[in-house]
Coordinates of C-alpha atoms in Angstrom, one line a residue:
Chain M
M1 CA -17.9 -22.6 21.3
N2 CA -15.3 -21.4 23.8
L3 CA -14.7 -17.8 24.7
K4 CA -11.4 -17.5 22.8
N5 CA -13.0 -18.8 19.5
S6 CA -16.0 -16.5 20.0
I7 CA -13.7 -13.5 20.4
F8 CA -11.8 -14.6 17.3
E9 CA -15.2 -14.6 15.4
L10 CA -15.8 -11.1 16.8
Y11 CA -12.5 -10.0 15.3
K12 CA -13.4 -11.5 11.9
D13 CA -16.8 -9.8 11.9
A14 CA -15.3 -6.4 12.9
S15 CA -12.4 -6.4 10.5
L16 CA -14.0 -7.7 7.4
E17 CA -17.5 -6.1 7.6
L18 CA -18.9 -2.7 8.6
P19 CA -22.0 -2.5 10.8
I20 CA -25.1 -2.2 8.7
D21 CA -26.1 1.2 10.2
I22 CA -22.8 2.7 8.9
V23 CA -23.2 1.1 5.5
D24 CA -26.7 2.5 5.2
A25 CA -25.6 6.0 6.2
L26 CA -22.8 5.9 3.6
K27 CA -25.3 4.8 0.9
E28 CA -27.6 7.7 1.9
A29 CA -24.6 10.1 1.7
E30 CA -23.7 8.8 -1.8
K31 CA -27.2 9.9 -2.9
N32 CA -26.8 13.4 -1.5
E33 CA -23.4 14.1 -2.9
D34 CA -22.2 14.8 -6.4
G35 CA -18.9 15.1 -8.2
M36 CA -15.7 14.0 -6.5
A37 CA -17.5 13.5 -3.1
K38 CA -20.0 11.1 -4.7
R39 CA -17.2 9.1 -6.5
A40 CA -15.2 8.9 -3.3
I41 CA -18.2 7.4 -1.4
A42 CA -18.8 5.1 -4.4
S43 CA -15.2 3.8 -4.0
I44 CA -15.8 3.4 -0.2
I45 CA -19.0 1.3 -0.9
K46 CA -17.2 -0.8 -3.5
N47 CA -14.4 -1.4 -1.0
I48 CA -16.8 -2.6 1.6
G49 CA -18.3 -5.1 -0.9
L50 CA -14.9 -6.3 -2.0
A51 CA -13.7 -6.8 1.6
K52 CA -16.7 -8.9 2.4
T53 CA -16.5 -11.0 -0.8
N54 CA -12.8 -11.6 -0.7
K55 CA -12.7 -11.9 3.1
V56 CA -9.9 -9.3 3.4
P57 CA -9.7 -6.5 6.0
I58 CA -11.7 -3.4 4.9
C59 CA -8.7 -1.2 5.7
Q60 CA -5.0 -2.2 6.0
D61 CA -4.9 -0.4 9.3
T62 CA -6.8 -3.0 11.3
G63 CA -6.5 -0.6 14.2
M64 CA -5.8 -0.9 17.9
P65 CA -8.2 -3.5 19.3
I66 CA -10.1 -2.0 22.2
F67 CA -12.3 -4.2 24.3
Y68 CA -15.1 -3.0 26.5
V69 CA -16.0 -5.9 28.8
E70 CA -19.3 -5.9 30.7
D71 CA -18.5 -8.3 33.4
D72 CA -21.1 -10.3 35.3
G73 CA -18.6 -12.5 37.1
K74 CA -19.4 -15.5 34.9
F75 CA -15.7 -15.7 34.0
S76 CA -12.7 -14.6 36.1
R77 CA -10.9 -11.6 34.7
K78 CA -7.9 -13.7 34.2
E79 CA -9.9 -16.1 32.0
I80 CA -11.3 -13.2 30.0
V81 CA -7.8 -11.6 29.5
N82 CA -6.3 -14.9 28.4
A83 CA -9.2 -15.5 26.0
I84 CA -8.7 -12.0 24.5
D85 CA -4.9 -12.5 24.2
G86 CA -5.3 -15.9 22.6
A87 CA -8.0 -14.6 20.1
T88 CA -5.8 -11.6 19.3
K89 CA -2.8 -13.8 18.3
L90 CA -5.1 -16.1 16.3
A91 CA -6.7 -13.1 14.5
T92 CA -3.4 -11.5 13.8
E93 CA -2.2 -14.7 12.1
K94 CA -5.3 -16.0 10.4
I95 CA -7.4 -12.9 9.2
P96 CA -4.6 -11.5 9.1
L97 CA -4.5 -8.2 11.1
R98 CA -1.6 -5.8 10.7
A99 CA 1.0 -6.0 13.5
N100 CA 0.0 -2.7 15.1
A101 CA 1.7 -2.8 18.4
V102 CA 5.0 -1.0 18.0
D103 CA 7.7 -1.0 20.7
T104 CA 8.1 2.7 21.1
L105 CA 11.8 2.4 22.0
T106 CA 12.9 0.0 19.2
G107 CA 10.3 1.0 16.6
I108 CA 9.6 -2.7 15.9
G109 CA 6.1 -4.1 15.4
V110 CA 5.3 -6.9 17.9
G111 CA 1.9 -8.2 16.8
N112 CA -1.1 -6.7 18.5
K113 CA -1.6 -5.7 22.1
P114 CA -5.3 -5.1 22.9
V115 CA -6.5 -2.5 25.3
I116 CA -9.1 -3.9 27.7
H117 CA -11.6 -2.0 29.8
F118 CA -13.8 -3.8 32.4
E119 CA -17.0 -2.6 34.0
D120 CA -19.4 -4.5 36.3
S121 CA -22.7 -5.5 34.8
D122 CA -25.6 -8.0 35.3
K123 CA -25.1 -9.2 31.7
F124 CA -21.9 -10.5 30.2
R125 CA -21.1 -8.7 27.0
I126 CA -17.9 -7.9 25.1
K127 CA -17.7 -4.9 22.7
L128 CA -14.8 -4.5 20.3
L129 CA -13.6 -1.4 18.6
L130 CA -10.8 -1.6 16.0
K131 CA -9.5 2.0 16.2
G132 CA -7.3 3.2 13.3
G133 CA -4.3 5.5 13.8
G134 CA -5.4 8.2 11.3
S135 CA -8.6 9.0 13.2
E136 CA -6.8 8.6 16.6
N137 CA -4.2 11.2 15.6
V138 CA -6.9 14.0 15.2
T139 CA -8.3 13.5 18.8
Q140 CA -8.6 16.7 20.7
V141 CA -9.1 17.6 24.3
Y142 CA -9.9 21.1 25.5
S143 CA -9.9 22.8 28.9
L144 CA -12.5 25.5 29.1
P145 CA -12.6 28.4 29.2
N146 CA -10.7 28.8 25.9
P147 CA -10.0 32.4 25.0
E148 CA -8.9 31.7 21.3
L149 CA -12.3 30.1 20.6
K150 CA -14.2 32.4 23.0
A151 CA -15.5 29.2 24.5
E152 CA -17.0 29.6 27.9
R153 CA -17.9 26.7 30.3
T154 CA -21.2 26.1 28.7
L155 CA -22.7 23.7 26.1
E156 CA -22.2 26.5 23.6
G157 CA -18.5 26.6 24.5
A158 CA -18.3 22.8 24.2
S159 CA -19.9 23.0 20.8
K160 CA -17.3 25.5 19.6
C161 CA -14.6 23.0 20.7
V162 CA -16.1 20.2 18.6
L163 CA -16.3 22.5 15.6
D164 CA -12.7 23.6 16.0
A165 CA -11.6 19.9 16.3
V166 CA -13.4 19.0 13.1
Y167 CA -11.9 22.0 11.3
K168 CA -8.4 21.1 12.5
A169 CA -8.8 17.5 11.5
Q170 CA -9.9 18.3 7.9
G171 CA -9.7 15.1 5.9
K172 CA -6.8 13.5 7.9
G173 CA -8.8 11.1 9.9
C174 CA -10.8 9.7 6.9
P175 CA -14.2 11.4 7.0
P176 CA -17.2 11.1 7.0
Y177 CA -16.6 10.8 10.7
I178 CA -18.5 9.5 13.6
L179 CA -17.8 12.0 16.4
G180 CA -17.7 10.9 20.1
V181 CA -17.8 13.8 22.5
A182 CA -17.5 13.8 26.3
I183 CA -18.0 16.9 28.4
G184 CA -16.6 17.1 32.0
G185 CA -14.9 14.2 33.8
N186 CA -11.4 13.8 34.9
I187 CA -9.2 14.0 31.9
E188 CA -8.6 10.3 31.4
E189 CA -12.3 9.6 31.8
T190 CA -13.1 12.4 29.3
L191 CA -11.2 10.7 26.6
L192 CA -12.4 7.2 27.6
H193 CA -16.0 8.2 27.4
A194 CA -15.6 10.3 24.2
K195 CA -14.2 7.3 22.5
K196 CA -16.9 5.0 24.0
Q197 CA -19.6 7.1 22.3
L198 CA -18.3 5.7 19.0
L199 CA -19.8 2.3 19.9
R200 CA -23.3 3.8 19.7
K201 CA -25.5 3.1 16.6
I202 CA -25.9 5.9 14.2
D203 CA -29.7 6.2 14.8
D204 CA -29.3 5.8 18.6
E205 CA -31.2 8.7 20.2
N206 CA -29.6 10.2 23.4
E207 CA -32.1 9.7 26.3
N208 CA -31.0 13.0 27.7
K209 CA -32.9 15.8 26.0
V210 CA -30.2 18.4 26.4
L211 CA -27.5 16.1 24.9
N212 CA -29.9 14.9 22.2
E213 CA -30.3 18.5 21.0
F214 CA -26.5 19.1 21.4
E215 CA -25.8 16.1 19.1
K216 CA -28.4 17.2 16.5
D217 CA -27.2 20.8 16.4
L218 CA -23.6 19.7 16.1
F219 CA -24.5 17.3 13.3
E220 CA -25.9 20.2 11.3
K221 CA -23.0 22.5 12.1
T222 CA -20.1 20.1 11.5
N223 CA -21.6 19.1 8.1
A224 CA -22.0 22.8 7.2
L225 CA -18.1 23.1 7.3
G226 CA -18.1 21.4 3.8
I227 CA -14.9 19.3 4.4
G228 CA -16.6 16.3 2.9
P229 CA -15.6 12.7 2.3
L230 CA -11.8 12.2 2.7
G231 CA -11.5 16.0 3.0
L232 CA -12.1 16.5 -0.8
G233 CA -15.1 18.8 -0.2
G234 CA -18.8 17.9 0.1
K235 CA -21.9 17.8 2.2
T236 CA -21.0 14.8 4.2
T237 CA -18.3 15.4 6.8
V238 CA -19.9 13.6 9.7
L239 CA -22.3 10.7 9.8
A240 CA -23.3 11.1 13.5
V241 CA -22.4 13.0 16.7
K242 CA -22.7 11.1 20.0
A243 CA -22.2 12.9 23.3
A244 CA -22.0 12.1 27.0
A245 CA -21.7 14.4 30.1
L246 CA -19.7 13.4 33.1
Y247 CA -19.2 14.8 36.6
R248 CA -16.4 17.3 36.8
H249 CA -14.2 19.0 39.5
P250 CA -15.5 22.5 40.1
A251 CA -12.2 23.9 38.7
T252 CA -12.1 21.8 35.5
Y253 CA -14.3 21.7 32.4
F254 CA -12.9 19.3 29.8
V255 CA -14.3 18.6 26.3
G256 CA -12.9 15.5 24.6
V257 CA -13.5 14.8 21.0
S258 CA -12.8 11.4 19.6
F259 CA -13.0 10.7 15.8
G260 CA -14.2 7.5 14.3
C261 CA -13.3 7.2 10.6
W262 CA -15.9 6.1 8.0
S263 CA -14.6 2.6 8.6
S264 CA -15.5 2.5 12.2
R265 CA -15.1 -1.2 12.7
K266 CA -16.8 -2.6 15.8
G267 CA -18.7 -5.6 17.0
E268 CA -20.5 -7.1 20.0
L269 CA -20.4 -10.5 21.5
K270 CA -23.4 -11.6 23.4
W271 CA -22.8 -14.7 25.4
K272 CA -25.6 -17.3 25.5
Chain K
M1 CA -12.8 10.3 -18.0
E2 CA -9.8 8.7 -16.3
I3 CA -6.3 9.5 -17.3
R4 CA -4.1 6.4 -17.7
L5 CA -0.5 6.7 -16.7
Q6 CA 2.2 4.1 -17.2
T7 CA 5.5 4.1 -15.3
P8 CA 8.1 5.5 -15.9
V9 CA 5.9 8.6 -15.9
K10 CA 6.9 11.4 -18.3
G11 CA 7.5 14.9 -17.1
S12 CA 5.2 16.3 -19.8
D13 CA 2.4 14.1 -18.6
V14 CA 3.0 15.2 -15.0
K15 CA 2.7 18.8 -16.1
K16 CA -0.7 18.2 -17.7
L17 CA -2.3 16.8 -14.5
K18 CA -4.7 19.2 -12.7
I19 CA -6.4 18.9 -9.4
G20 CA -9.6 16.8 -9.6
D21 CA -8.2 14.6 -12.4
E22 CA -8.9 10.9 -11.9
V23 CA -5.9 8.8 -12.7
L24 CA -5.3 5.0 -13.2
I25 CA -1.7 4.1 -12.7
S26 CA -0.1 1.0 -14.2
G27 CA 3.5 -0.1 -13.6
T28 CA 5.6 0.1 -10.4
L29 CA 4.9 1.7 -7.1
F30 CA 7.2 1.8 -4.0
T31 CA 5.5 1.9 -0.6
A32 CA 7.1 4.2 2.0
R33 CA 6.1 5.3 5.5
D34 CA 7.9 7.2 8.2
M35 CA 10.9 4.9 8.7
A36 CA 11.4 4.4 4.9
H37 CA 11.4 8.2 4.3
K38 CA 14.0 8.7 7.0
F39 CA 16.1 5.9 5.4
L40 CA 15.8 7.3 1.9
I41 CA 17.0 10.7 3.1
E42 CA 19.9 9.5 5.1
E43 CA 21.2 6.9 2.6
N44 CA 21.3 6.5 -1.1
F45 CA 18.8 4.0 -2.6
E46 CA 19.1 4.4 -6.4
K47 CA 16.4 1.8 -7.1
I48 CA 13.8 4.4 -6.3
N49 CA 15.1 7.0 -8.7
H50 CA 12.2 8.5 -10.7
G51 CA 9.9 6.1 -8.9
I52 CA 6.4 6.6 -7.6
I53 CA 6.1 6.8 -3.8
Y54 CA 3.0 5.3 -2.2
H55 CA 2.3 6.3 1.5
C56 CA 1.1 2.9 2.6
G57 CA 1.7 0.3 5.3
P58 CA 0.2 -2.9 3.9
I59 CA -1.0 -6.1 5.4
V60 CA 1.2 -8.8 3.9
K61 CA 1.0 -12.6 4.0
K62 CA 3.7 -15.0 3.0
D63 CA 2.2 -18.0 1.2
N64 CA 4.6 -20.8 0.1
G65 CA 7.5 -18.4 0.3
R66 CA 5.7 -15.8 -1.9
Y67 CA 4.5 -12.4 -0.5
K68 CA 0.9 -11.5 -1.1
I69 CA -0.6 -8.1 -0.4
I70 CA -3.8 -8.6 1.5
S71 CA -5.0 -5.0 2.1
A72 CA -3.1 -1.8 1.1
G73 CA -4.9 1.5 1.2
P74 CA -3.1 4.9 1.8
T75 CA -1.8 6.2 5.1
T76 CA -1.9 9.8 6.3
S77 CA 0.7 11.7 4.3
A78 CA 1.2 14.6 6.6
R79 CA 3.4 12.6 8.8
M80 CA 6.0 12.5 6.0
N81 CA 5.9 16.3 5.5
I82 CA 9.3 16.9 6.9
Y83 CA 11.0 14.5 4.5
M84 CA 9.0 15.0 1.3
P85 CA 10.6 18.1 -0.4
E86 CA 14.1 16.7 0.0
L87 CA 13.0 13.2 -1.2
I88 CA 11.2 14.6 -4.3
K89 CA 14.4 16.6 -5.1
K90 CA 16.9 13.8 -4.3
Y91 CA 15.2 11.0 -6.3
D92 CA 13.3 13.1 -8.9
I93 CA 10.0 11.6 -7.8
P94 CA 7.2 12.5 -10.3
L95 CA 4.1 11.2 -8.3
V96 CA 3.4 10.8 -4.6
I97 CA 0.3 9.0 -3.6
G98 CA -1.2 9.1 -0.1
K99 CA -4.2 10.6 1.7
G100 CA -5.1 13.8 3.6
G101 CA -2.7 16.1 1.8
M102 CA 0.7 17.6 2.5
D103 CA 2.1 21.0 3.7
S104 CA 3.1 24.2 1.8
L105 CA 6.8 23.2 1.7
T106 CA 5.8 20.0 -0.2
Q107 CA 3.6 22.1 -2.5
K108 CA 6.6 24.3 -3.3
A109 CA 8.6 21.2 -4.1
L110 CA 5.9 19.9 -6.4
I111 CA 6.0 23.2 -8.3
K112 CA 9.8 23.4 -8.4
Y113 CA 10.5 19.8 -9.4
N114 CA 7.4 19.2 -11.5
A115 CA 5.7 16.6 -9.4
V116 CA 2.1 15.8 -8.3
Y117 CA 0.5 14.6 -5.1
L118 CA -2.5 12.2 -5.6
T119 CA -4.9 10.8 -3.1
A120 CA -6.1 7.3 -3.0
I121 CA -9.4 6.9 -1.1
G122 CA -8.5 6.6 2.6
G123 CA -9.7 3.3 4.1
T124 CA -10.1 1.5 0.9
G125 CA -7.5 -1.2 1.6
A126 CA -9.4 -4.0 -0.2
L127 CA -10.1 -1.9 -3.3
C128 CA -6.5 -0.6 -3.6
S129 CA -5.0 -4.0 -3.2
S130 CA -7.3 -5.4 -5.9
S131 CA -5.2 -3.4 -8.4
I132 CA -1.9 -4.8 -7.1
V133 CA -0.7 -7.5 -9.5
R134 CA 2.3 -8.8 -7.5
V135 CA 5.1 -8.0 -5.1
K136 CA 8.2 -7.4 -7.2
N137 CA 10.6 -6.9 -4.3
V138 CA 10.9 -5.9 -0.7
Y139 CA 13.6 -3.7 0.7
K140 CA 14.4 -3.0 4.4
P141 CA 12.3 -6.0 5.6
E142 CA 14.0 -5.5 9.0
F143 CA 11.7 -2.4 9.4
G144 CA 8.8 -4.9 9.6
D145 CA 6.0 -5.5 7.0
T146 CA 4.3 -2.2 7.7
E147 CA 7.3 0.1 7.4
A148 CA 9.3 -1.9 4.8
I149 CA 9.6 -0.6 1.2
W150 CA 7.5 -2.8 -1.0
E151 CA 8.1 -2.6 -4.8
L152 CA 4.7 -3.4 -6.3
E153 CA 3.4 -4.0 -9.8
V154 CA 0.0 -2.4 -10.2
R155 CA -2.6 -2.3 -12.9
N156 CA -5.1 0.6 -13.1
F157 CA -4.4 1.8 -9.5
P158 CA -7.0 4.5 -8.9
A159 CA -6.0 7.9 -7.5
I160 CA -7.2 11.6 -7.7
V161 CA -4.8 14.5 -8.3
A162 CA -5.1 16.6 -5.1
M163 CA -2.1 18.9 -5.4
D164 CA -0.7 19.7 -8.8
S165 CA 2.6 21.0 -10.2
H166 CA 1.0 24.5 -10.8
G167 CA 0.4 25.3 -7.1
N168 CA -3.2 24.2 -6.9
S169 CA -4.5 22.1 -3.9
I170 CA -7.9 20.7 -3.3
Y171 CA -7.1 20.7 0.5
D172 CA -6.2 24.5 0.4
K173 CA -9.6 25.2 -1.2
V174 CA -11.5 23.0 1.2
K175 CA -9.7 24.4 4.2
A176 CA -10.2 28.0 3.2
N177 CA -13.9 27.3 2.6
S178 CA -14.3 25.5 6.0
K179 CA -12.5 28.3 7.8
K180 CA -15.1 30.8 6.4
K181 CA -18.0 28.5 7.4
L182 CA -16.5 28.1 10.9
A183 CA -16.3 31.9 11.3
D184 CA -19.9 32.2 10.1
I185 CA -21.0 29.7 12.8
L186 CA -18.8 30.9 15.6
G187 CA -19.1 34.6 14.9
P188 CA -15.9 36.8 14.9
I189 CA -13.1 35.3 17.0

């Protein structure tokens, strides 16, 4: 199989089926909920099954395709970009995906324009995240200290920012959420790495002890807000919190919070 | 127990709806997003009088000259806040379906004009489209498939009453409760 066709398959897997760790977490959440929250998650699980059986996209917002390419030099970057562009056109027509690239000046949809990030690696790998607009709209970035939140330049301060972001988002980004957090960095890196955390598996334990605790503590606290599935109230607001820390300028201390909706569609291509 | 509603929806039935009620809608829905709302305010489009608005930008496929809705869950309604009160008044809209809730001005319009806001379950594009029987018509196709107004025939389309015509809102309750919880965790701010 050539690279373009493999990326097309990656699109199919990502848009029609949710990763098993997310499905399992949703099933677990259904058991813990009752009333409207339980029925909302039951609808979600029914929807996941229907999408798989009928081979239709889980959500009509098939998202902004974001590619994270781990590049070992096997292919030239031009080859990779061409393969991604070709696969995107094919996927838009065949699956089909919604035309989600809108010309901001004319307001007209022009198919899909993927975002591609490269990084050097010893193994060739492509990760794809289909990022919906509802969850993207509730993204937050904070610059600490923040007097309104009484948030200092500490992990406790960062934690207050994340809680504030979830409170502000309420149900608008389709909870239960997966939260990606990045602390520090230049501002463009902060958001890049916050979003990149959404690629991690739900049960993925952070190797850094301090961040591991930060994630677990925030998981408890964000769920205690009671926003619940789709913002209808309930115990399950967040399925996982994943965090990274980056180097920062002495004068800056950014906290980026990226939201993955319950339907965080993603996939990985390992080249043999 | 679900409440079954058939379009055209009667005012007396709208009045009976309370937050938390689960509803199955059969009949006709009109999809409308940002561009369609602006159009409906600026021009007159009688076809939508007393119709149900569905905040949705579907995936549509054309097969042998016929449109087919592939996936069609709700979109975030808050983007339409600035148009909604005027639109409800102008076209006598009884039901608005979307996700995530709407603002206090919309809530006031729901009370004043006896209308209800319902939520479909966000992200369930496959499930929602399974209750769409057919595309009856498309208006403003030049807006593109996502933003066009699709007139859809639906059977047992599932939704939950989230803001009723008596001033109650699930979102207000959840927000007030989460604000209290946030203050408990953060301490006094």
